[in-house]
Amino acid sequence: MKKLLVPYVIGLVGLVFVPFGVTIAMAFSEYDLINPPVWIGFANFVELWGDGVFRTALMNSLVFAAIAVPLRLILALALALLLHRRAFLGGTARTTAALPAAIPEIAYGLLWLWLFNPLYGPINQFLGGSDGLTVFGRTPPGWLTLPNDARAGIIIMSLFTMGEMFVILIAARQALPRDAYELAAIEDATGWDVFRRITLPLMAPALGLLLVRDTILSLQLSFTPALVVTNGGPPPYATTYISLFVYRNAFEYLRYGYAAAATVVMLLLTIAAVAVQWRLVSKMRL
Amino acid sequence: MAGLRLEEVHAAHGINGVDLAVGEDELLVVLGPSGAGKTTLLRVVAGLMPAASGSVYIGDRDVTDLRPGSRNVSMVFQSYALFPHLTVADNISFGLVVKDVPRDQVRERTVKAATAIGCEHLLNRKPFQLSGGERQRVALARALVREPDVFLLDEPMSNLDLELRVETRAEIKALHRRVGGTMVHVTHDQTEALVMGDRIAVMKDGLIEQLGTPEEIWNKPATTFVARFVGSPAMNLLPGDGPVRPPDFFPEPGWLIGFRPEAVVLGQAGDPLGSVSRIDVIGEDSYVYLSVGGQSVVARVPTAHRPHLGAAIRVGVRRADIHLFDAATGRRT
């Protein structure tokens, strides 16, 4: 039976442990693919500390995670609670909600590039009023040209790909005991009470797990949209997230050591965020 | 207090026209095999399932079209349905809290209900820290705390072991005597029904076969179904002109003779001969299965006096101990 583990172990070592070790080692060296790596100690980290672009990228990533992750979770939960029952067209609605997550990321990005186009994009067409302002009375959002609108755009893009969370939450909701809800009905609990006192606490373990997982994922989530849709801009760095920062430094500026150091910082921050969340989540669990 | 009345209630899952009235301080046990519609009946009363036709009254109120929360009933589920994330105290007070009862009252009534059930020492625990019997108490306390018009108990003891069940059924009966109220208790356990019920409604195929006191159910079963369902082993049912019948008793054609195992008389001269095909020894008593003239008869005898397997023995019954049924309708004649 142990032989069955071999492919898994090879994969784990080759795809996780070795790159992990190499990344850590590279973070302490200078390497440009041409000359052999040179050990430079903490110099990369010192440089990161003073690098304005890195700090912008770091802040962008944190803000993105802080807004996008809760919104994704809330949206997935809301849809799951709305659609978990068998109902007319329920299957169609569930498929619709889950489907965007299955679209290849590049295609998804190109689609949004069109949707967000300020002139002929359907979103601004829809928002537009007759007087050149939107129906809400402000100037139309400049999704690809104004820093905050672009950041919002990346977050909006991330919302529609919560399909996997949605599917997990539907399964979690369907696994809740029916008689708990029947008892609540007999005790005359209203919809809000039922949600707050039964559904939410009983689903807390699943929600907590998804929160942690999505926080980890959020650092990658912003990469493709930032690359394809906004190209890290509007200039200079409005949507340059850490992932894009790493990508640029490694594959465009050939600063592998520097990029590795940024990756390590990102990793440490992720671990810290997950540790905090895990403590909160374990308090909610039984 | 109120009382409960069902009029000609039909519902999905096989409730086929149930008429039933439960008094305001009565403990009614609904007894029947799986699939008889007992739990469905309870769910219709609670409002968890709609009645297809007919009416449900609690006191003078027609609650047929009310949602469960407006009926003022409480229910103990077979699974107890305790909320795993809430303490015992919060579980018990759930119905009060969602009805916005003031906090000090909630506390007071929770403690009172818990004390009545004897689980006040568990108030700060979580359900997973409780034994099956303790969980059941908490579920009972929760049903009690709101002082509902009707208590509905859906096989609340089926998850307890025998000893605890014997104890609990006495406690629930005593509790009912103390607090009063209309209580409907569903079970498939005939002993439980006989011990607990002020009256028993025996159900079969979504209909009430017989409604009566435990004595009536035992002594005057209305149908062959009730006769055989209540009592263990089941009552012997033989054709009236069959081999075993009281001497000088000549039933009309198409009658069935029923008699309980303890009524069988063995070894009396003049009775037909049977052979012993099986013996179940249950401590003091033994159940002796006999084959008489092609019919099977079971007799209860003291274990000390049990016959040998394969022995030939005379089998009879006294006139006073028999029940007569119409074979065509199954009804008592």
Coordinates of C-alpha atoms in Angstrom, one line a residue:
Chain A
M1 CA 0.0 0.0 0.0
K2 CA 2.9 2.4 0.7
K3 CA 3.9 2.2 -2.9
L4 CA 0.7 4.1 -3.8
L5 CA 2.1 7.1 -1.9
V6 CA 5.1 7.4 -4.1
P7 CA 3.6 9.6 -6.9
Y8 CA 2.1 11.9 -4.2
V9 CA 5.4 12.2 -2.4
I10 CA 7.3 12.9 -5.6
G11 CA 4.8 15.6 -6.5
L12 CA 4.9 17.0 -3.0
V13 CA 8.7 17.2 -2.9
G14 CA 9.2 18.3 -6.5
L15 CA 6.4 20.9 -6.6
V16 CA 6.2 22.1 -3.0
F17 CA 9.2 21.4 -0.9
V18 CA 12.0 22.0 -3.4
P19 CA 10.5 25.3 -4.8
F20 CA 9.9 26.4 -1.2
G21 CA 13.4 25.7 -0.2
V22 CA 14.8 27.3 -3.4
T23 CA 12.7 30.4 -2.8
I24 CA 13.8 30.8 0.8
A25 CA 17.5 30.4 -0.3
M26 CA 17.1 32.8 -3.3
A27 CA 15.5 35.4 -1.0
F28 CA 19.0 35.8 0.5
S29 CA 20.8 36.0 -2.8
E30 CA 21.1 38.0 -6.0
Y31 CA 20.3 36.0 -9.1
D32 CA 19.5 37.0 -12.6
L33 CA 19.5 33.7 -14.4
I34 CA 22.8 34.5 -16.2
N35 CA 25.4 34.8 -13.4
P36 CA 25.5 32.3 -10.6
P37 CA 23.6 33.4 -7.5
V38 CA 25.5 35.4 -4.9
W39 CA 24.7 35.3 -1.2
I40 CA 23.8 38.8 0.0
G41 CA 22.2 38.1 3.4
F42 CA 19.3 40.3 4.3
A43 CA 20.1 43.0 1.6
N44 CA 16.9 42.1 -0.4
F45 CA 14.7 42.5 2.7
V46 CA 16.4 45.8 3.6
E47 CA 15.8 47.0 0.0
L48 CA 12.1 45.9 0.1
W49 CA 11.6 47.9 3.3
G50 CA 12.6 51.1 1.6
D51 CA 11.0 50.3 -1.8
G52 CA 7.9 52.5 -2.3
V53 CA 6.6 50.3 -5.1
F54 CA 6.7 47.3 -2.8
R55 CA 4.9 49.1 0.0
T56 CA 2.2 50.3 -2.5
A57 CA 1.9 46.7 -3.7
L58 CA 1.7 45.4 -0.2
M59 CA -1.0 47.9 0.7
N60 CA -2.9 47.1 -2.4
S61 CA -2.9 43.4 -1.6
L62 CA -4.0 43.9 2.0
V63 CA -6.8 46.2 1.0
F64 CA -7.9 43.9 -1.7
A65 CA -7.9 40.9 0.7
A66 CA -9.7 42.9 3.4
I67 CA -12.5 43.9 1.1
A68 CA -12.7 41.1 -1.5
V69 CA -12.5 38.1 0.8
P70 CA -15.5 39.1 3.1
L71 CA -17.5 40.2 0.1
R72 CA -16.9 36.9 -1.7
L73 CA -17.8 35.0 1.3
I74 CA -21.0 37.0 2.0
L75 CA -22.1 36.7 -1.7
A76 CA -21.4 32.9 -1.8
L77 CA -23.3 32.5 1.5
A78 CA -26.3 34.6 0.4
L79 CA -26.6 32.7 -2.9
A80 CA -26.2 29.4 -1.2
L81 CA -28.9 30.1 1.3
L82 CA -31.1 31.4 -1.5
L83 CA -30.6 28.5 -3.8
H84 CA -30.0 25.4 -1.6
R85 CA -33.6 24.3 -1.8
R86 CA -35.1 22.4 -4.7
A87 CA -37.1 24.9 -6.6
F88 CA -38.3 25.8 -10.1
L89 CA -35.2 26.7 -12.1
G90 CA -33.1 26.2 -9.0
G91 CA -30.6 23.9 -10.9
T92 CA -30.2 26.5 -13.6
A93 CA -29.7 29.3 -11.0
R94 CA -27.1 27.2 -9.1
T95 CA -25.2 26.4 -12.3
T96 CA -25.2 30.1 -13.3
A97 CA -23.8 31.1 -9.9
A98 CA -21.1 28.4 -10.0
L99 CA -20.1 28.8 -13.7
P100 CA -17.9 31.9 -13.8
A101 CA -15.4 30.0 -11.6
A102 CA -14.9 27.5 -14.4
I103 CA -13.9 30.1 -17.0
P104 CA -10.2 30.2 -17.8
E105 CA -8.8 33.3 -16.0
I106 CA -7.3 34.9 -19.1
A107 CA -10.7 34.6 -21.0
Y108 CA -12.4 35.9 -17.9
G109 CA -10.0 38.9 -17.8
L110 CA -10.5 39.7 -21.4
L111 CA -14.3 39.6 -21.0
W112 CA -14.1 42.1 -18.2
L113 CA -11.8 44.3 -20.2
W114 CA -14.7 44.7 -22.6
L115 CA -17.3 45.0 -19.8
F116 CA -15.3 47.7 -18.1
N117 CA -14.6 49.8 -21.2
P118 CA -15.5 53.3 -20.3
L119 CA -16.9 54.2 -23.7
Y120 CA -18.7 51.2 -25.2
G121 CA -18.5 48.8 -22.2
P122 CA -22.0 47.5 -21.2
I123 CA -21.5 48.4 -17.5
N124 CA -21.0 52.1 -18.1
Q125 CA -23.7 52.0 -20.9
F126 CA -26.0 50.7 -18.3
L127 CA -25.0 53.2 -15.6
G128 CA -25.0 56.1 -18.0
G129 CA -27.7 58.8 -18.0
S130 CA -28.6 61.2 -20.7
D131 CA -26.5 64.1 -19.4
G132 CA -23.1 62.4 -19.5
L133 CA -23.4 61.6 -15.7
T134 CA -24.5 58.2 -14.4
V135 CA -28.0 57.5 -13.2
F136 CA -26.6 58.1 -9.7
G137 CA -25.6 61.6 -10.7
R138 CA -21.8 61.2 -10.6
T139 CA -19.3 61.0 -13.4
P140 CA -19.1 57.5 -14.9
P141 CA -16.6 55.2 -13.2
G142 CA -13.3 55.1 -15.0
W143 CA -12.7 51.4 -14.4
L144 CA -9.4 51.3 -16.2
T145 CA -8.2 54.8 -15.8
L146 CA -8.9 56.0 -12.2
P147 CA -7.0 54.3 -9.4
N148 CA -9.9 53.7 -7.0
D149 CA -12.3 52.7 -9.7
A150 CA -9.7 50.3 -11.1
R151 CA -9.2 48.7 -7.6
A152 CA -13.0 48.4 -7.2
G153 CA -13.1 46.8 -10.6
I154 CA -10.6 44.1 -9.7
I155 CA -12.6 43.4 -6.5
I156 CA -15.9 43.2 -8.6
M157 CA -14.2 40.8 -10.9
S158 CA -13.2 38.6 -8.0
L159 CA -16.8 38.4 -6.7
F160 CA -18.2 36.4 -9.6
T161 CA -15.6 33.6 -9.2
M162 CA -16.8 32.5 -5.8
G163 CA -18.5 29.5 -7.4
E164 CA -16.5 26.9 -5.5
M165 CA -17.3 28.6 -2.2
F166 CA -20.9 28.7 -3.2
V167 CA -20.9 25.0 -4.0
I168 CA -19.3 24.1 -0.7
L169 CA -21.7 26.3 1.3
I170 CA -24.7 24.7 -0.5
A171 CA -23.4 21.3 0.6
A172 CA -22.8 22.6 4.1
R173 CA -26.3 24.1 4.3
Q174 CA -27.9 21.0 3.0
A175 CA -26.1 18.9 5.7
L176 CA -27.7 20.9 8.5
P177 CA -30.3 18.9 10.4
R178 CA -33.9 19.6 9.2
D179 CA -35.4 19.1 12.7
A180 CA -33.4 22.1 14.0
Y181 CA -35.3 24.2 11.5
E182 CA -38.6 22.6 12.3
L183 CA -38.0 23.2 16.0
A184 CA -37.2 26.8 15.2
A185 CA -40.5 27.1 13.3
I186 CA -42.5 25.6 16.2
E187 CA -40.7 28.0 18.6
D188 CA -41.8 30.9 16.2
A189 CA -38.3 32.1 15.3
T190 CA -38.4 34.6 12.5
G191 CA -36.1 34.4 9.4
W192 CA -33.5 36.7 10.9
D193 CA -33.5 34.9 14.2
V194 CA -33.2 31.6 12.4
F195 CA -30.3 32.9 10.3
R196 CA -28.5 34.5 13.3
R197 CA -29.1 31.8 15.9
I198 CA -29.1 28.6 13.9
T199 CA -27.8 28.8 10.3
L200 CA -24.8 31.1 10.9
P201 CA -23.4 29.3 14.0
L202 CA -24.0 25.8 12.5
M203 CA -22.3 26.8 9.3
A204 CA -19.5 28.7 11.1
P205 CA -17.0 25.8 10.8
A206 CA -17.4 25.7 7.0
L207 CA -17.4 29.5 6.8
G208 CA -14.3 29.8 8.9
L209 CA -12.4 27.3 6.8
L210 CA -13.4 29.1 3.6
L211 CA -12.4 32.4 5.1
V212 CA -8.9 31.1 5.8
R213 CA -8.6 29.4 2.5
D214 CA -9.8 32.4 0.5
T215 CA -7.4 34.7 2.4
I216 CA -4.6 32.5 1.2
L217 CA -6.0 32.5 -2.3
S218 CA -6.7 36.2 -2.4
L219 CA -3.0 36.9 -3.1
Q220 CA -3.2 34.9 -6.3
L221 CA -6.7 35.9 -7.1
S222 CA -5.7 39.5 -8.0
F223 CA -2.9 38.5 -10.3
T224 CA -4.5 37.7 -13.6
P225 CA -7.0 40.6 -13.6
A226 CA -4.2 43.0 -12.7
L227 CA -2.0 41.6 -15.5
V228 CA -4.7 41.3 -18.2
V229 CA -7.2 44.1 -17.4
T230 CA -5.3 46.9 -15.7
N231 CA -1.7 45.9 -16.3
G232 CA -0.9 47.0 -12.7
G233 CA -2.2 50.5 -13.4
P234 CA -3.6 53.1 -13.7
P235 CA -0.1 54.4 -13.5
P236 CA 2.0 54.2 -11.6
Y237 CA 0.9 51.3 -9.4
A238 CA -2.8 51.5 -8.5
T239 CA -3.4 47.8 -9.0
T240 CA 0.1 46.4 -8.6
Y241 CA -0.5 43.7 -6.1
I242 CA 2.3 41.7 -4.5
S243 CA 1.8 38.9 -6.9
L244 CA 2.3 41.2 -9.9
F245 CA 5.2 42.9 -8.1
V246 CA 6.9 39.5 -7.8
Y247 CA 6.1 38.6 -11.4
R248 CA 7.5 41.8 -12.7
N249 CA 10.7 41.6 -10.7
A250 CA 11.4 38.0 -11.5
F251 CA 10.3 37.6 -15.1
E252 CA 10.6 41.2 -16.5
Y253 CA 13.5 42.7 -14.5
L254 CA 15.2 39.3 -13.9
R255 CA 15.7 40.0 -10.2
Y256 CA 14.9 36.6 -8.9
G257 CA 16.4 37.1 -5.5
Y258 CA 14.5 40.3 -4.9
A259 CA 11.3 38.7 -6.1
A260 CA 11.9 35.7 -3.8
A261 CA 12.3 38.0 -0.9
A262 CA 9.0 39.7 -1.7
T263 CA 7.4 36.2 -1.9
V264 CA 8.7 35.3 1.5
V265 CA 7.2 38.5 3.0
M266 CA 3.9 37.7 1.4
L267 CA 4.1 34.2 2.8
L268 CA 4.8 35.5 6.3
L269 CA 1.9 37.9 6.1
T270 CA -0.4 35.2 4.9
I271 CA 0.6 33.0 7.8
A272 CA 0.0 35.8 10.2
A273 CA -3.4 36.5 8.8
V274 CA -4.4 32.8 8.8
A275 CA -3.2 32.4 12.4
V276 CA -5.3 35.3 13.6
Q277 CA -8.4 34.0 11.7
W278 CA -7.8 30.5 12.9
R279 CA -7.9 31.7 16.5
L280 CA -11.2 33.5 15.8
V281 CA -12.6 30.5 14.0
S282 CA -11.7 28.0 16.7
K283 CA -13.5 30.1 19.3
M284 CA -16.7 29.7 17.2
R285 CA -16.3 26.0 16.8
L286 CA -17.6 23.4 19.3
Chain B
M1 CA -55.3 25.2 29.0
A2 CA -56.8 23.9 25.9
G3 CA -57.2 20.4 24.5
L4 CA -56.8 19.3 21.0
R5 CA -59.3 18.2 18.4
L6 CA -58.9 16.8 14.9
E7 CA -61.8 16.6 12.5
E8 CA -61.6 14.4 9.5
V9 CA -58.0 15.2 8.9
H10 CA -56.4 14.0 5.7
A11 CA -52.7 14.6 4.8
A12 CA -50.0 13.4 2.5
H13 CA -47.9 10.4 3.7
G14 CA -51.1 8.5 4.5
I15 CA -53.3 10.3 7.0
N16 CA -56.7 9.1 5.8
G17 CA -59.3 10.9 7.8
V18 CA -58.5 11.1 11.5
D19 CA -61.0 12.2 14.1
L20 CA -59.6 12.6 17.5
A21 CA -60.2 14.7 20.6
V22 CA -57.7 15.0 23.4
G23 CA -58.8 16.4 26.7
E24 CA -57.1 19.4 28.3
D25 CA -55.2 17.5 30.9
E26 CA -55.0 14.3 29.0
L27 CA -51.9 12.3 28.0
L28 CA -52.8 10.5 24.8
V29 CA -50.4 7.9 23.4
V30 CA -50.5 7.3 19.7
L31 CA -49.4 3.8 19.1
G32 CA -48.8 2.0 15.9
P33 CA -46.2 0.3 13.7
S34 CA -43.7 2.1 11.5
G35 CA -45.5 3.7 8.6
A36 CA -48.9 3.9 10.4
G37 CA -48.8 7.7 10.2
K38 CA -48.2 8.5 13.9
T39 CA -45.4 10.9 13.3
T40 CA -47.2 12.5 10.3
L41 CA -50.2 13.0 12.5
L42 CA -48.0 14.8 15.1
R43 CA -46.4 16.9 12.3
V44 CA -49.8 17.9 11.1
V45 CA -50.8 19.0 14.6
A46 CA -47.6 21.0 14.9
G47 CA -48.1 22.6 11.5
L48 CA -44.9 21.2 10.0
M49 CA -47.1 19.5 7.4
P50 CA -50.3 20.9 5.9
A51 CA -53.6 19.0 6.3
A52 CA -54.9 18.3 2.8
S53 CA -58.4 18.6 4.3
G54 CA -60.1 18.6 7.6
S55 CA -59.5 20.8 10.6
V56 CA -57.2 21.0 13.6
Y57 CA -58.4 22.8 16.7
I58 CA -56.4 23.7 19.8
G59 CA -59.0 24.7 22.4
D60 CA -61.5 26.8 20.5
R61 CA -58.9 28.0 18.0
D62 CA -59.0 26.6 14.5
V63 CA -55.2 26.3 13.8
T64 CA -55.5 24.4 10.6
D65 CA -54.0 27.2 8.5
L66 CA -51.7 28.7 11.1
R67 CA -48.0 28.5 10.9
P68 CA -46.3 26.3 13.5
G69 CA -45.1 29.3 15.5
S70 CA -48.6 30.6 16.0
R71 CA -50.1 27.4 17.3
N72 CA -48.5 27.5 20.8
V73 CA -47.5 23.9 20.7
S74 CA -44.1 22.5 21.6
M75 CA -42.5 19.3 20.3
V76 CA -39.8 16.9 21.5
F77 CA -38.2 15.3 18.5
Q78 CA -37.0 11.8 18.3
S79 CA -33.5 13.2 17.7
Y80 CA -34.1 15.8 20.4
A81 CA -33.0 18.5 17.9
L82 CA -30.8 20.3 20.5
F83 CA -28.7 23.1 19.0
P84 CA -25.1 21.9 19.3
H85 CA -23.7 25.4 19.5
L86 CA -25.9 26.5 22.4
T87 CA -25.6 25.7 26.1
V88 CA -28.3 23.8 27.8
A89 CA -29.7 27.0 29.2
D90 CA -29.7 28.7 25.8
N91 CA -31.3 25.6 24.3
I92 CA -34.1 25.6 26.8
S93 CA -34.7 29.4 26.6
F94 CA -34.5 29.5 22.8
G95 CA -38.3 29.8 22.3
L96 CA -38.5 32.6 24.9
V97 CA -35.6 34.5 23.5
V98 CA -36.9 34.6 20.0
K99 CA -40.2 35.8 21.4
D100 CA -38.4 38.7 23.1
V101 CA -39.4 37.7 26.6
P102 CA -37.6 40.0 29.1
R103 CA -34.2 38.7 30.1
D104 CA -34.8 38.3 33.8
Q105 CA -38.0 36.3 33.1
V106 CA -36.1 34.1 30.6
R107 CA -33.6 33.2 33.2
E108 CA -36.2 32.5 35.9
R109 CA -38.4 30.4 33.7
T110 CA -35.4 28.5 32.3
V111 CA -34.2 27.6 35.7
K112 CA -37.8 26.7 36.7
A113 CA -38.3 24.4 33.7
A114 CA -34.9 22.8 34.2
T115 CA -35.6 22.2 37.9
A116 CA -38.9 20.6 37.0
I117 CA -37.2 18.1 34.8
G118 CA -34.1 17.7 37.0
C119 CA -31.5 19.1 34.7
E120 CA -30.7 22.3 36.5
H121 CA -27.1 21.2 37.1
L122 CA -26.5 20.9 33.4
L123 CA -27.4 24.5 32.4
N124 CA -23.9 25.6 31.5
R125 CA -23.0 22.5 29.5
K126 CA -23.1 22.0 25.8
P127 CA -25.2 19.2 24.3
F128 CA -22.1 17.1 23.2
Q129 CA -21.2 16.9 26.9
L130 CA -24.5 15.2 27.8
S131 CA -25.6 11.6 27.8
G132 CA -28.6 10.4 25.8
G133 CA -30.9 10.6 28.9
E134 CA -29.6 14.1 29.8
R135 CA -30.2 15.3 26.2
Q136 CA -33.7 14.0 26.4
R137 CA -34.4 15.9 29.6
V138 CA -33.1 19.1 28.1
A139 CA -35.4 18.6 25.1
L140 CA -38.3 18.1 27.6
A141 CA -37.4 21.2 29.6
R142 CA -37.3 23.1 26.4
A143 CA -40.8 21.9 25.5
L144 CA -42.0 22.8 29.0
V145 CA -40.6 26.3 29.3
R146 CA -43.0 28.1 27.0
E147 CA -46.0 26.6 28.7
P148 CA -47.6 25.6 25.5
D149 CA -51.2 24.5 25.0
V150 CA -50.2 21.1 23.5
F151 CA -47.0 19.0 24.1
L152 CA -46.1 16.8 21.2
L153 CA -43.6 14.0 21.9
D154 CA -42.3 12.1 18.9
E155 CA -40.8 8.8 20.1
P156 CA -38.6 10.6 22.6
M157 CA -37.4 7.4 24.2
S158 CA -36.5 5.4 21.2
N159 CA -32.8 6.4 21.6
L160 CA -32.6 5.4 25.3
D161 CA -31.6 2.0 26.6
L162 CA -34.3 -0.1 28.2
E163 CA -33.6 0.7 31.9
L164 CA -33.6 4.4 31.2
R165 CA -36.7 4.1 29.1
V166 CA -38.6 2.4 32.0
E167 CA -37.5 5.1 34.3
T168 CA -38.2 7.9 31.9
R169 CA -41.7 6.9 31.0
A170 CA -42.7 6.9 34.6
E171 CA -41.1 10.4 34.9
I172 CA -42.9 11.8 32.0
K173 CA -46.2 10.5 33.3
A174 CA -45.4 12.0 36.7
L175 CA -44.4 15.2 35.0
H176 CA -47.6 15.3 33.1
R177 CA -49.6 14.8 36.3
R178 CA -47.7 17.7 37.9
V179 CA -47.9 20.3 35.1
G180 CA -51.0 19.1 33.4
G181 CA -51.7 20.1 29.8
T182 CA -52.6 18.3 26.7
M183 CA -49.8 15.8 25.8
V184 CA -49.6 13.7 22.7
H185 CA -47.0 11.0 22.9
V186 CA -46.1 8.9 19.8
T187 CA -44.6 5.5 20.2
H188 CA -44.4 2.1 18.6
D189 CA -43.7 0.5 22.0
Q190 CA -46.9 -1.1 23.3
T191 CA -45.6 -1.3 26.8
E192 CA -44.8 2.4 26.8
A193 CA -48.3 3.1 25.6
L194 CA -50.0 0.9 28.2
V195 CA -48.0 2.3 31.0
M196 CA -48.1 6.0 30.1
G197 CA -51.4 6.7 28.3
D198 CA -54.5 8.1 29.9
R199 CA -55.9 6.9 26.6
I200 CA -54.3 5.2 23.6
A201 CA -55.0 5.7 20.0
V202 CA -53.9 2.7 18.0
M203 CA -53.1 3.7 14.4
K204 CA -52.8 1.7 11.2
D205 CA -52.5 2.9 7.6
G206 CA -53.3 6.5 8.5
L207 CA -56.4 5.7 10.4
I208 CA -57.2 5.3 14.1
E209 CA -58.1 1.7 14.7
Q210 CA -59.2 2.1 18.2
L211 CA -59.2 4.9 20.8
G212 CA -59.6 3.9 24.4
T213 CA -58.1 3.5 27.8
P214 CA -55.2 1.1 28.2
E215 CA -57.7 -1.3 29.9
E216 CA -60.1 -1.1 27.0
I217 CA -57.3 -1.6 24.5
W218 CA -56.1 -4.6 26.3
N219 CA -59.4 -6.2 27.3
K220 CA -61.5 -5.2 24.4
P221 CA -59.4 -4.8 21.3
A222 CA -61.7 -3.4 18.6
T223 CA -60.0 -5.1 15.7
T224 CA -57.8 -8.1 15.0
F225 CA -55.0 -5.6 14.3
V226 CA -55.2 -4.0 17.7
A227 CA -55.5 -7.4 19.3
R228 CA -52.3 -8.7 17.7
F229 CA -50.3 -5.4 17.9
V230 CA -50.8 -4.9 21.6
G231 CA -49.4 -7.8 23.6
S232 CA -46.2 -9.8 23.2
P233 CA -46.2 -12.4 21.9
A234 CA -49.3 -11.4 19.9
M235 CA -52.7 -12.8 20.7
N236 CA -53.6 -16.1 19.1
L237 CA -56.1 -15.8 16.3
L238 CA -57.8 -18.9 15.0
P239 CA -60.8 -19.7 12.9
G240 CA -63.9 -20.1 15.0
D241 CA -64.4 -23.6 13.8
G242 CA -60.7 -24.4 14.3
P243 CA -59.2 -26.9 16.6
V244 CA -58.8 -24.8 19.7
R245 CA -62.0 -23.4 21.2
P246 CA -63.8 -23.5 24.5
P247 CA -65.8 -26.6 25.0
D248 CA -69.5 -26.3 24.2
F249 CA -68.9 -23.1 22.3
F250 CA -70.1 -23.0 18.7
P251 CA -69.3 -19.7 16.9
E252 CA -71.0 -18.6 13.7
P253 CA -69.2 -19.2 10.5
G254 CA -66.7 -16.5 9.5
W255 CA -65.7 -15.7 13.1
L256 CA -62.3 -15.6 14.5
I257 CA -61.4 -16.6 18.0
G258 CA -58.7 -14.6 19.8
F259 CA -57.0 -15.4 23.1
R260 CA -53.8 -14.3 24.7
P261 CA -50.9 -16.7 25.4
E262 CA -51.5 -16.5 29.1
A263 CA -55.2 -17.7 28.6
V264 CA -54.1 -21.0 27.0
V265 CA -54.9 -24.0 29.2
L266 CA -52.6 -26.9 28.7
G267 CA -53.1 -30.6 29.6
Q268 CA -56.9 -30.6 30.2
A269 CA -58.7 -33.7 29.2
G270 CA -61.0 -33.4 26.2
D271 CA -59.0 -30.7 24.5
P272 CA -57.3 -31.4 21.1
L273 CA -53.7 -32.6 21.1
G274 CA -50.9 -30.3 19.9
S275 CA -47.2 -30.8 19.6
V276 CA -44.6 -28.5 21.0
S277 CA -42.6 -26.9 18.1
R278 CA -40.6 -24.3 19.9
I279 CA -39.9 -23.0 23.4
D280 CA -38.7 -19.5 24.3
V281 CA -37.6 -19.3 27.9
I282 CA -37.9 -15.7 29.2
G283 CA -36.8 -16.1 32.8
E284 CA -39.8 -16.9 35.0
D285 CA -42.1 -17.6 32.1
S286 CA -41.7 -19.5 28.9
Y287 CA -43.5 -19.1 25.6
V288 CA -44.5 -22.5 24.2
Y289 CA -45.3 -22.6 20.5
L290 CA -47.7 -25.5 19.7
S291 CA -48.9 -26.9 16.5
V292 CA -52.6 -27.9 16.8
G293 CA -54.5 -29.3 13.8
G294 CA -52.4 -27.3 11.4
Q295 CA -52.8 -24.0 13.4
S296 CA -50.0 -22.4 15.5
V297 CA -50.8 -21.4 19.1
V298 CA -48.5 -19.8 21.6
A299 CA -49.0 -20.3 25.3
R300 CA -47.4 -18.7 28.3
V301 CA -46.4 -21.2 31.0
P302 CA -44.2 -21.0 34.1
T303 CA -40.7 -22.0 33.1
A304 CA -40.7 -24.6 35.8
H305 CA -43.7 -26.4 34.3
R306 CA -42.7 -26.1 30.6
P307 CA -43.2 -29.2 28.4
H308 CA -40.5 -30.8 26.4
L309 CA -39.8 -29.9 22.8
G310 CA -41.8 -32.3 20.6
A311 CA -44.1 -33.4 23.4
A312 CA -47.8 -34.0 22.6
I313 CA -50.0 -32.0 24.9
R314 CA -53.7 -31.0 25.1
V315 CA -54.4 -27.4 24.2
G316 CA -57.6 -25.5 25.2
V317 CA -59.0 -22.1 26.3
R318 CA -61.7 -20.9 28.6
R319 CA -64.9 -19.3 27.4
A320 CA -64.3 -16.1 29.4
D321 CA -60.9 -15.5 27.9
I322 CA -61.7 -15.4 24.3
H323 CA -62.3 -12.4 21.9
L324 CA -64.5 -12.8 18.9
F325 CA -63.8 -11.1 15.6
D326 CA -65.5 -11.0 12.2
A327 CA -63.0 -12.6 9.9
A328 CA -64.2 -10.5 6.9
T329 CA -64.0 -7.1 8.5
G330 CA -61.5 -7.8 11.3
R331 CA -63.9 -6.0 13.7
R332 CA -64.9 -7.3 17.2
T333 CA -68.3 -8.9 17.2

